[in-house]
Amino acid sequence: METSGILASIVISFTSALLFAYLLHWFDRYEKEPFILLAGVFLWGAVVAAGGAFIVNTVLGLGLFVVTGSEAASNLVTTSLTAPFIEEILKGFAVLMVFFAFRNQFDSLLDGILYAGVAALGFAATENAYYIYAYGFAEYGWAGFWELARIRILLVGWQHPFYTAFFGIGLAASRLNRSLFVKITAPIAGLAIAIFAHSLHNTIASFLPGTALIPLSAVLDWVGWFAMLIFILIAMALENREIKTYLADEVALDTLTEAQYQNAIAATRVNRQRAKALFTGHYQPVNRFYRTAARLAIKKKLLARVGEEKGNAQKVEKLREETKQLSQALLK
């Protein structure tokens, strides 16, 4: 029974986290991020961030108990102050590594949200598995298992991605701005908001007796998540407008045809072209063409916003030539 409870907790936690990660990935409609990077930040969240947070929070909690002699005070300080600080830094470090080591992949607000959200979902998968088993199955059997799974996955399943997304947004704002002030302060502000939102949730939850008022806490969480969803939809609309703007003059340059341009600027049409290509055996070249065209538009946006950096103009020319070759190959 113990083994089945452990396995079930792991399976339901990681399966749900991966499904949530797939949903986040779906929002990135035009230039999909590399699977290896997304897998890397997910594993960082699940292993390094979750494991590190457990160790640090446990040590700090014991230290606070020794100093105060009060378990209640120790739990409150750990839950409301130290845990949000430690966890958001450890989760955010995965996003920071992508930001510095794979800078070319970090070029939109959606990218910041995606990498931050996936790292946080890895963290949540491990944390949920622990909570569902330790406080659900181990104490109340399968009834406890399903109750904790409902709470941790359905009611508050998006809490960690929501918090860490603010840091991702801060890094993206830094990436897309010429101002040194914004480049420095945006990530700091994003991390501060992530820690504050996390702390606020934990503090409210700490003062709710038992599980009776958990739905009230969940409602507050869902209001925040809905606001973040609206922000994501706005970011998607802005990205679509940027694709239209920065690809428009490529038709006159013979980089792509008017018909290809009209398809490239609408995600639904791109997906329709990919679906057709599945039945004609041309999926790979079609998929590569539309992704390259999107990368061209986004790189042109970066060149316009932040300047040359490390060869943006050269990268634009390279992507333009690659897009043109792919376009002509599809017309044959």
mmCIF file of C-alpha atoms in Angstrom:
data_model
loop_
_atom_site.group_PDB
_atom_site.id
_atom_site.type_symbol
_atom_site.label_atom_id
_atom_site.label_comp_id
_atom_site.label_asym_id
_atom_site.label_seq_id
_atom_site.Cartn_x
_atom_site.Cartn_y
_atom_site.Cartn_z
ATOM 1 C CA MET A 1 0.000 0.000 0.000
ATOM 2 C CA GLU A 2 2.797 2.461 0.874
ATOM 3 C CA THR A 3 4.538 1.846 -2.438
ATOM 4 C CA SER A 4 1.324 2.251 -4.418
ATOM 5 C CA GLY A 5 0.612 5.522 -2.620
ATOM 6 C CA ILE A 6 4.073 6.882 -3.376
ATOM 7 C CA LEU A 7 3.894 5.869 -7.037
ATOM 8 C CA ALA A 8 0.369 7.235 -7.453
ATOM 9 C CA SER A 9 1.404 10.558 -5.892
ATOM 10 C CA ILE A 10 4.372 10.858 -8.242
ATOM 11 C CA VAL A 11 2.382 9.865 -11.330
ATOM 12 C CA ILE A 12 -0.562 12.199 -10.761
ATOM 13 C CA SER A 13 1.680 15.128 -9.801
ATOM 14 C CA PHE A 14 4.093 14.856 -12.713
ATOM 15 C CA THR A 15 1.408 13.989 -15.271
ATOM 16 C CA SER A 16 -0.647 17.047 -14.359
ATOM 17 C CA ALA A 17 2.456 19.273 -14.309
ATOM 18 C CA LEU A 18 3.469 18.092 -17.778
ATOM 19 C CA LEU A 19 -0.055 18.714 -19.075
ATOM 20 C CA PHE A 20 0.051 22.241 -17.664
ATOM 21 C CA ALA A 21 3.489 22.725 -19.251
ATOM 22 C CA TYR A 22 2.089 21.610 -22.610
ATOM 23 C CA LEU A 23 -0.682 24.205 -22.263
ATOM 24 C CA LEU A 24 1.889 26.938 -21.612
ATOM 25 C CA HIS A 25 3.856 25.721 -24.621
ATOM 26 C CA TRP A 26 0.700 25.999 -26.740
ATOM 27 C CA PHE A 27 0.515 29.738 -26.021
ATOM 28 C CA ASP A 28 3.896 30.141 -27.741
ATOM 29 C CA ARG A 29 2.283 29.979 -31.175
ATOM 30 C CA TYR A 30 4.908 31.204 -33.632
ATOM 31 C CA GLU A 31 8.483 30.507 -32.517
ATOM 32 C CA LYS A 32 8.460 27.355 -30.406
ATOM 33 C CA GLU A 33 11.199 27.121 -27.786
ATOM 34 C CA PRO A 34 13.656 24.184 -27.969
ATOM 35 C CA PHE A 35 12.394 21.085 -26.191
ATOM 36 C CA ILE A 36 15.802 20.483 -24.589
ATOM 37 C CA LEU A 37 15.711 23.876 -22.850
ATOM 38 C CA LEU A 38 12.148 23.404 -21.625
ATOM 39 C CA ALA A 39 12.996 19.921 -20.358
ATOM 40 C CA GLY A 40 16.080 21.331 -18.669
ATOM 41 C CA VAL A 41 14.250 24.045 -16.734
ATOM 42 C CA PHE A 42 11.496 21.578 -15.774
ATOM 43 C CA LEU A 43 14.060 19.136 -14.368
ATOM 44 C CA TRP A 44 15.866 21.963 -12.589
ATOM 45 C CA GLY A 45 12.610 22.929 -10.900
ATOM 46 C CA ALA A 46 11.732 19.333 -10.022
ATOM 47 C CA VAL A 47 15.151 18.272 -8.708
ATOM 48 C CA VAL A 48 17.440 21.182 -7.861
ATOM 49 C CA ALA A 49 14.928 23.856 -6.854
ATOM 50 C CA ALA A 50 12.525 21.536 -5.025
ATOM 51 C CA GLY A 51 15.297 19.557 -3.341
ATOM 52 C CA GLY A 52 17.275 22.656 -2.412
ATOM 53 C CA ALA A 53 14.200 24.446 -1.065
ATOM 54 C CA PHE A 54 13.246 21.439 1.069
ATOM 55 C CA ILE A 55 16.709 21.304 2.643
ATOM 56 C CA VAL A 56 17.063 25.053 3.223
ATOM 57 C CA ASN A 57 13.508 25.503 4.518
ATOM 58 C CA THR A 58 13.914 22.548 6.889
ATOM 59 C CA VAL A 59 17.223 23.838 8.279
ATOM 60 C CA LEU A 60 15.893 27.385 8.684
ATOM 61 C CA GLY A 61 12.712 26.100 10.312
ATOM 62 C CA LEU A 62 14.676 24.078 12.854
ATOM 63 C CA GLY A 63 16.946 27.041 13.529
ATOM 64 C CA LEU A 64 13.982 29.352 14.110
ATOM 65 C CA PHE A 65 12.416 26.806 16.461
ATOM 66 C CA VAL A 66 15.633 26.621 18.501
ATOM 67 C CA VAL A 67 15.778 30.421 18.730
ATOM 68 C CA THR A 68 12.086 31.113 19.425
ATOM 69 C CA GLY A 69 11.048 27.906 21.171
ATOM 70 C CA SER A 70 7.730 28.223 19.347
ATOM 71 C CA GLU A 71 6.707 25.801 16.628
ATOM 72 C CA ALA A 72 3.872 28.096 15.534
ATOM 73 C CA ALA A 73 6.195 31.094 15.154
ATOM 74 C CA SER A 74 8.777 28.985 13.346
ATOM 75 C CA ASN A 75 6.188 27.637 10.902
ATOM 76 C CA LEU A 76 4.719 31.092 10.231
ATOM 77 C CA VAL A 77 8.078 32.739 9.544
ATOM 78 C CA THR A 78 9.221 29.850 7.359
ATOM 79 C CA THR A 79 5.958 29.668 5.418
ATOM 80 C CA SER A 80 5.374 33.392 4.954
ATOM 81 C CA LEU A 81 8.893 34.802 4.663
ATOM 82 C CA THR A 82 11.777 32.425 4.100
ATOM 83 C CA ALA A 83 10.059 29.808 1.892
ATOM 84 C CA PRO A 84 8.801 32.294 -0.746
ATOM 85 C CA PHE A 85 12.222 33.966 -0.852
ATOM 86 C CA ILE A 86 14.210 30.732 -1.160
ATOM 87 C CA GLU A 87 11.813 29.011 -3.568
ATOM 88 C CA GLU A 88 11.458 31.914 -5.997
ATOM 89 C CA ILE A 89 15.221 32.403 -6.162
ATOM 90 C CA LEU A 90 15.858 28.697 -6.779
ATOM 91 C CA LYS A 91 13.125 28.434 -9.427
ATOM 92 C CA GLY A 92 14.181 31.688 -11.017
ATOM 93 C CA PHE A 93 17.782 30.568 -11.348
ATOM 94 C CA ALA A 94 16.754 28.155 -14.126
ATOM 95 C CA VAL A 95 15.218 31.044 -16.077
ATOM 96 C CA LEU A 96 18.285 33.173 -15.409
ATOM 97 C CA MET A 97 20.546 30.487 -16.884
ATOM 98 C CA VAL A 98 18.500 30.430 -20.095
ATOM 99 C CA PHE A 99 18.557 34.238 -20.153
ATOM 100 C CA PHE A 100 22.365 34.371 -20.068
ATOM 101 C CA ALA A 101 23.442 31.110 -21.719
ATOM 102 C CA PHE A 102 20.796 30.956 -24.477
ATOM 103 C CA ARG A 103 20.065 34.640 -24.991
ATOM 104 C CA ASN A 104 18.978 34.184 -28.602
ATOM 105 C CA GLN A 105 16.089 32.000 -27.414
ATOM 106 C CA PHE A 106 14.871 34.646 -24.967
ATOM 107 C CA ASP A 107 13.308 37.308 -27.147
ATOM 108 C CA SER A 108 9.706 37.966 -26.082
ATOM 109 C CA LEU A 109 7.472 38.362 -23.037
ATOM 110 C CA LEU A 110 5.934 34.985 -23.825
ATOM 111 C CA ASP A 111 9.372 33.361 -23.694
ATOM 112 C CA GLY A 112 9.917 34.756 -20.199
ATOM 113 C CA ILE A 113 6.551 33.466 -19.013
ATOM 114 C CA LEU A 114 7.081 30.081 -20.678
ATOM 115 C CA TYR A 115 10.509 29.329 -19.229
ATOM 116 C CA ALA A 116 9.520 30.614 -15.786
ATOM 117 C CA GLY A 117 6.237 28.712 -15.815
ATOM 118 C CA VAL A 118 7.784 25.409 -16.897
ATOM 119 C CA ALA A 119 10.546 25.664 -14.269
ATOM 120 C CA ALA A 120 7.901 26.373 -11.632
ATOM 121 C CA LEU A 121 5.775 23.437 -12.807
ATOM 122 C CA GLY A 122 8.757 21.136 -12.301
ATOM 123 C CA PHE A 123 9.026 22.456 -8.755
ATOM 124 C CA ALA A 124 5.284 22.047 -8.229
ATOM 125 C CA ALA A 125 5.364 18.444 -9.483
ATOM 126 C CA THR A 126 7.828 17.402 -6.788
ATOM 127 C CA GLU A 127 6.174 19.475 -4.074
ATOM 128 C CA ASN A 128 2.719 18.146 -4.945
ATOM 129 C CA ALA A 129 3.931 14.549 -4.951
ATOM 130 C CA TYR A 130 5.313 15.060 -1.446
ATOM 131 C CA TYR A 131 2.194 16.786 -0.088
ATOM 132 C CA ILE A 132 -0.268 14.370 -1.680
ATOM 133 C CA TYR A 133 1.557 11.394 -0.231
ATOM 134 C CA ALA A 134 2.658 12.762 3.165
ATOM 135 C CA TYR A 135 -0.482 14.690 4.109
ATOM 136 C CA GLY A 136 -3.008 12.801 2.019
ATOM 137 C CA PHE A 137 -2.322 9.123 1.476
ATOM 138 C CA ALA A 138 -0.050 8.516 4.484
ATOM 139 C CA GLU A 139 -2.571 10.002 6.921
ATOM 140 C CA TYR A 140 -5.968 9.218 5.404
ATOM 141 C CA GLY A 141 -5.405 6.567 2.740
ATOM 142 C CA TRP A 142 -6.906 6.891 -0.716
ATOM 143 C CA ALA A 143 -9.584 9.332 0.456
ATOM 144 C CA GLY A 144 -6.829 11.659 1.637
ATOM 145 C CA PHE A 145 -4.915 11.073 -1.570
ATOM 146 C CA TRP A 146 -7.783 12.250 -3.770
ATOM 147 C CA GLU A 147 -8.626 15.182 -1.493
ATOM 148 C CA LEU A 148 -5.041 16.504 -1.514
ATOM 149 C CA ALA A 149 -4.768 15.866 -5.260
ATOM 150 C CA ARG A 150 -7.922 17.928 -5.818
ATOM 151 C CA ILE A 151 -6.568 20.790 -3.714
ATOM 152 C CA ARG A 152 -2.954 20.781 -4.912
ATOM 153 C CA ILE A 153 -3.656 20.211 -8.619
ATOM 154 C CA LEU A 154 -7.133 21.539 -9.388
ATOM 155 C CA LEU A 155 -7.572 24.344 -6.853
ATOM 156 C CA VAL A 156 -4.040 25.745 -6.567
ATOM 157 C CA GLY A 157 -2.233 23.979 -9.399
ATOM 158 C CA TRP A 158 -1.141 27.185 -11.128
ATOM 159 C CA GLN A 159 0.223 28.973 -8.061
ATOM 160 C CA HIS A 160 3.944 28.348 -8.633
ATOM 161 C CA PRO A 161 3.912 29.212 -12.370
ATOM 162 C CA PHE A 162 1.970 32.380 -11.529
ATOM 163 C CA TYR A 163 4.563 33.583 -9.014
ATOM 164 C CA THR A 164 7.658 32.771 -11.054
ATOM 165 C CA ALA A 165 6.151 34.225 -14.249
ATOM 166 C CA PHE A 166 6.749 37.708 -12.832
ATOM 167 C CA PHE A 167 10.496 37.080 -12.790
ATOM 168 C CA GLY A 168 10.323 35.771 -16.352
ATOM 169 C CA ILE A 169 8.448 38.908 -17.409
ATOM 170 C CA GLY A 170 11.091 41.045 -15.686
ATOM 171 C CA LEU A 171 13.898 39.290 -17.544
ATOM 172 C CA ALA A 172 12.039 39.620 -20.855
ATOM 173 C CA ALA A 173 11.495 43.345 -20.245
ATOM 174 C CA SER A 174 15.215 43.671 -19.559
ATOM 175 C CA ARG A 175 16.044 41.806 -22.765
ATOM 176 C CA LEU A 176 13.782 43.967 -24.927
ATOM 177 C CA ASN A 177 14.820 47.392 -23.634
ATOM 178 C CA ARG A 178 17.766 49.661 -24.401
ATOM 179 C CA SER A 179 17.545 51.535 -21.093
ATOM 180 C CA LEU A 180 20.225 50.430 -18.619
ATOM 181 C CA PHE A 181 17.876 51.386 -15.782
ATOM 182 C CA VAL A 182 15.150 49.049 -17.073
ATOM 183 C CA LYS A 183 17.663 46.295 -17.827
ATOM 184 C CA ILE A 184 18.776 46.308 -14.186
ATOM 185 C CA THR A 185 15.553 47.050 -12.335
ATOM 186 C CA ALA A 186 13.010 44.997 -14.316
ATOM 187 C CA PRO A 187 14.333 41.555 -13.226
ATOM 188 C CA ILE A 188 14.693 42.759 -9.621
ATOM 189 C CA ALA A 189 11.136 44.104 -9.638
ATOM 190 C CA GLY A 190 9.849 40.889 -11.211
ATOM 191 C CA LEU A 191 11.536 38.757 -8.549
ATOM 192 C CA ALA A 192 10.244 41.027 -5.783
ATOM 193 C CA ILE A 193 6.658 40.729 -7.074
ATOM 194 C CA ALA A 194 7.036 36.938 -7.354
ATOM 195 C CA ILE A 195 8.221 36.697 -3.738
ATOM 196 C CA PHE A 196 5.480 39.054 -2.515
ATOM 197 C CA ALA A 197 2.683 37.172 -4.321
ATOM 198 C CA HIS A 198 4.015 33.853 -3.011
ATOM 199 C CA SER A 199 4.301 35.227 0.524
ATOM 200 C CA LEU A 200 0.797 36.696 0.398
ATOM 201 C CA HIS A 201 -0.702 33.359 -0.653
ATOM 202 C CA ASN A 202 1.169 31.442 2.059
ATOM 203 C CA THR A 203 0.279 33.979 4.749
ATOM 204 C CA ILE A 204 -3.427 33.894 3.906
ATOM 205 C CA ALA A 205 -3.374 30.084 3.821
ATOM 206 C CA SER A 206 -1.614 29.987 7.218
ATOM 207 C CA PHE A 207 -4.473 31.820 8.903
ATOM 208 C CA LEU A 208 -7.239 29.697 7.389
ATOM 209 C CA PRO A 209 -8.431 27.042 9.862
ATOM 210 C CA GLY A 210 -8.288 23.517 8.458
ATOM 211 C CA THR A 211 -9.442 23.060 4.881
ATOM 212 C CA ALA A 212 -12.881 24.653 5.195
ATOM 213 C CA LEU A 213 -11.777 28.018 3.794
ATOM 214 C CA ILE A 214 -9.359 26.698 1.188
ATOM 215 C CA PRO A 215 -11.877 27.536 -1.589
ATOM 216 C CA LEU A 216 -11.720 31.193 -0.440
ATOM 217 C CA SER A 217 -7.945 31.186 -0.825
ATOM 218 C CA ALA A 218 -8.326 29.452 -4.182
ATOM 219 C CA VAL A 219 -10.718 32.172 -5.399
ATOM 220 C CA LEU A 220 -8.087 34.809 -4.611
ATOM 221 C CA ASP A 221 -5.498 32.730 -6.460
ATOM 222 C CA TRP A 222 -7.752 32.308 -9.470
ATOM 223 C CA VAL A 223 -8.333 36.060 -9.723
ATOM 224 C CA GLY A 224 -4.575 36.515 -10.038
ATOM 225 C CA TRP A 225 -4.288 33.668 -12.534
ATOM 226 C CA PHE A 226 -7.078 35.122 -14.647
ATOM 227 C CA ALA A 227 -5.269 38.472 -14.709
ATOM 228 C CA MET A 228 -2.094 36.678 -15.822
ATOM 229 C CA LEU A 229 -4.065 34.881 -18.551
ATOM 230 C CA ILE A 230 -5.312 38.243 -19.829
ATOM 231 C CA PHE A 231 -1.715 39.480 -19.848
ATOM 232 C CA ILE A 232 -0.616 36.400 -21.826
ATOM 233 C CA LEU A 233 -3.411 36.918 -24.370
ATOM 234 C CA ILE A 234 -2.362 40.553 -24.776
ATOM 235 C CA ALA A 235 1.265 39.446 -25.221
ATOM 236 C CA MET A 236 0.126 36.956 -27.882
ATOM 237 C CA ALA A 237 -1.777 39.694 -29.713
ATOM 238 C CA LEU A 238 1.262 41.981 -29.595
ATOM 239 C CA GLU A 239 3.485 39.208 -30.921
ATOM 240 C CA ASN A 240 1.034 38.610 -33.763
ATOM 241 C CA ARG A 241 1.113 42.313 -34.624
ATOM 242 C CA GLU A 242 4.924 42.260 -34.589
ATOM 243 C CA ILE A 243 4.986 39.268 -36.941
ATOM 244 C CA LYS A 244 2.692 41.160 -39.332
ATOM 245 C CA THR A 245 4.755 44.351 -39.106
ATOM 246 C CA TYR A 246 8.223 42.909 -39.500
ATOM 247 C CA LEU A 247 7.352 40.391 -42.223
ATOM 248 C CA ALA A 248 5.333 42.843 -44.332
ATOM 249 C CA ASP A 249 8.264 44.241 -46.317
ATOM 250 C CA GLU A 250 9.704 40.774 -46.939
ATOM 251 C CA VAL A 251 7.144 40.163 -49.699
ATOM 252 C CA ALA A 252 8.592 43.048 -51.737
ATOM 253 C CA LEU A 253 12.068 41.630 -51.112
ATOM 254 C CA ASP A 254 10.932 38.261 -52.533
ATOM 255 C CA THR A 255 11.742 36.542 -49.248
ATOM 256 C CA LEU A 256 8.290 34.944 -49.320
ATOM 257 C CA THR A 257 5.145 35.201 -51.399
ATOM 258 C CA GLU A 258 2.047 37.194 -50.497
ATOM 259 C CA ALA A 259 0.137 33.954 -49.881
ATOM 260 C CA GLN A 260 2.890 32.654 -47.617
ATOM 261 C CA TYR A 261 2.924 35.966 -45.758
ATOM 262 C CA GLN A 262 -0.836 35.835 -45.174
ATOM 263 C CA ASN A 263 -0.456 32.335 -43.757
ATOM 264 C CA ALA A 264 2.593 33.213 -41.637
ATOM 265 C CA ILE A 265 0.862 36.066 -39.797
ATOM 266 C CA ALA A 266 -1.990 33.917 -38.472
ATOM 267 C CA ALA A 267 -1.276 30.996 -36.151
ATOM 268 C CA THR A 268 -4.468 29.203 -37.204
ATOM 269 C CA ARG A 269 -3.423 29.337 -40.863
ATOM 270 C CA VAL A 270 0.087 28.149 -39.999
ATOM 271 C CA ASN A 271 -1.381 25.168 -38.165
ATOM 272 C CA ARG A 272 -3.681 24.479 -41.108
ATOM 273 C CA GLN A 273 -0.704 24.424 -43.469
ATOM 274 C CA ARG A 274 1.156 22.081 -41.129
ATOM 275 C CA ALA A 275 -1.854 19.765 -40.940
ATOM 276 C CA LYS A 276 -2.096 19.623 -44.742
ATOM 277 C CA ALA A 277 1.624 18.904 -44.974
ATOM 278 C CA LEU A 278 1.210 15.859 -42.738
ATOM 279 C CA PHE A 279 -0.755 14.161 -45.519
ATOM 280 C CA THR A 280 1.601 15.183 -48.319
ATOM 281 C CA GLY A 281 4.869 14.195 -46.663
ATOM 282 C CA HIS A 282 6.121 17.790 -46.499
ATOM 283 C CA TYR A 283 5.609 18.509 -42.815
ATOM 284 C CA GLN A 284 9.275 19.134 -41.972
ATOM 285 C CA PRO A 285 9.976 21.749 -44.689
ATOM 286 C CA VAL A 286 6.626 23.488 -44.100
ATOM 287 C CA ASN A 287 7.155 23.578 -40.352
ATOM 288 C CA ARG A 288 10.717 24.806 -40.758
ATOM 289 C CA PHE A 289 9.643 27.544 -43.174
ATOM 290 C CA TYR A 290 7.026 29.068 -40.867
ATOM 291 C CA ARG A 291 9.261 28.851 -37.808
ATOM 292 C CA THR A 292 12.134 30.479 -39.680
ATOM 293 C CA ALA A 293 9.845 33.239 -40.965
ATOM 294 C CA ALA A 294 8.696 33.902 -37.395
ATOM 295 C CA ARG A 295 12.300 33.957 -36.177
ATOM 296 C CA LEU A 296 13.119 36.459 -38.925
ATOM 297 C CA ALA A 297 10.328 38.783 -37.782
ATOM 298 C CA ILE A 298 11.304 38.491 -34.120
ATOM 299 C CA LYS A 299 14.996 39.079 -34.855
ATOM 300 C CA LYS A 300 14.071 42.180 -36.883
ATOM 301 C CA LYS A 301 12.064 43.373 -33.887
ATOM 302 C CA LEU A 302 15.103 42.889 -31.641
ATOM 303 C CA LEU A 303 17.307 44.788 -34.073
ATOM 304 C CA ALA A 304 14.819 47.673 -34.069
ATOM 305 C CA ARG A 305 14.426 47.706 -30.283
ATOM 306 C CA VAL A 306 17.874 47.008 -28.874
ATOM 307 C CA GLY A 307 20.161 47.603 -31.839
ATOM 308 C CA GLU A 308 23.023 45.544 -33.139
ATOM 309 C CA GLU A 309 23.938 43.742 -29.889
ATOM 310 C CA LYS A 310 26.110 40.829 -31.028
ATOM 311 C CA GLY A 311 25.407 40.667 -34.744
ATOM 312 C CA ASN A 312 21.621 41.098 -34.928
ATOM 313 C CA ALA A 313 21.824 42.612 -38.421
ATOM 314 C CA GLN A 314 23.886 39.693 -39.673
ATOM 315 C CA LYS A 315 21.457 37.239 -38.087
ATOM 316 C CA VAL A 316 18.561 39.011 -39.815
ATOM 317 C CA GLU A 317 20.266 38.632 -43.191
ATOM 318 C CA LYS A 318 21.009 34.976 -42.525
ATOM 319 C CA LEU A 319 17.396 34.276 -41.510
ATOM 320 C CA ARG A 320 16.120 36.233 -44.516
ATOM 321 C CA GLU A 321 18.193 34.112 -46.891
ATOM 322 C CA GLU A 322 17.146 30.901 -45.146
ATOM 323 C CA THR A 323 13.474 31.915 -45.284
ATOM 324 C CA LYS A 324 13.793 32.741 -48.988
ATOM 325 C CA GLN A 325 15.362 29.375 -49.783
ATOM 326 C CA LEU A 326 12.684 27.514 -47.834
ATOM 327 C CA SER A 327 9.956 29.557 -49.535
ATOM 328 C CA GLN A 328 11.273 28.766 -53.002
ATOM 329 C CA ALA A 329 11.650 25.086 -52.149
ATOM 330 C CA LEU A 330 7.981 24.906 -51.151
ATOM 331 C CA LEU A 331 6.919 26.501 -54.441
ATOM 332 C CA LYS A 332 8.596 23.840 -56.571
#
